[in-house]
Amino acid sequence: MDTAAQWGQHLIFDVLAINTGAHAFYQRLGFREVARHGESNGKSRMRLTHQQANE
């Protein structure tokens, strides 16, 4: 995360929507859900911007 912030890059990845533990963990780190996709919206796209990392 520090390297991405130094380079001004966003971190983006997908988490299974039913994995509430992972959602809570990544939200504590500053990630935000930005989209849902896949079959029955079963995947959540999570993003951390370099601005969010500094908050």
C-alpha positions as a printed NumPy array, in Angstrom:
array([[  0.   ,   0.   ,   0.   ],
       [  2.841,   2.378,   0.789],
       [  4.469,   1.785,  -2.595],
       [  1.202,   2.428,  -4.421],
       [  0.771,   5.676,  -2.479],
       [  4.326,   6.772,  -3.283],
       [  3.674,   6.203,  -6.978],
       [  0.23 ,   7.842,  -6.792],
       [ -1.464,   4.604,  -7.851],
       [ -4.814,   3.134,  -6.833],
       [ -5.174,  -0.399,  -5.522],
       [ -8.161,  -2.189,  -7.05 ],
       [ -9.288,  -5.793,  -6.574],
       [-12.364,  -7.969,  -6.313],
       [-13.784,  -9.672,  -3.228],
       [-16.68 , -12.121,  -3.138],
       [-19.713, -10.178,  -1.968],
       [-20.64 , -12.87 ,   0.563],
       [-17.224, -12.587,   2.251],
       [-18.293, -10.043,   4.867],
       [-15.183, -10.622,   6.96 ],
       [-12.946,  -9.602,   4.063],
       [-15.119,  -6.545,   3.392],
       [-14.814,  -5.408,   7.004],
       [-11.051,  -6.014,   7.03 ],
       [-10.393,  -4.051,   3.845],
       [-12.717,  -1.234,   4.9  ],
       [-10.73 ,  -0.88 ,   8.123],
       [ -7.643,  -0.439,   5.921],
       [ -9.396,   2.354,   4.009],
       [-10.674,   0.484,   0.945],
       [-14.127,   1.354,  -0.377],
       [-16.532,  -0.701,  -2.473],
       [-16.908,   1.038,  -5.824],
       [-18.91 ,  -1.511,  -7.849],
       [-20.575,  -4.908,  -7.874],
       [-20.372,  -7.222, -10.857],
       [-20.415, -10.83 , -11.932],
       [-23.228, -13.321, -11.772],
       [-25.924, -11.947,  -9.423],
       [-23.512,  -9.144,  -8.48 ],
       [-21.496, -11.721,  -6.579],
       [-18.234,  -9.784,  -6.668],
       [-17.391,  -6.441,  -5.09 ],
       [-14.767,  -4.184,  -6.619],
       [-12.722,  -2.575,  -3.847],
       [-10.495,   0.477,  -4.319],
       [ -7.956,   2.366,  -2.258],
       [ -6.753,   5.665,  -3.64 ],
       [ -3.543,   7.248,  -2.489],
       [ -5.639,  10.014,  -0.886],
       [ -7.634,   7.442,   1.133],
       [ -4.39 ,   5.796,   2.284],
       [ -3.262,   9.085,   3.844],
       [ -6.504,   9.714,   5.747]])
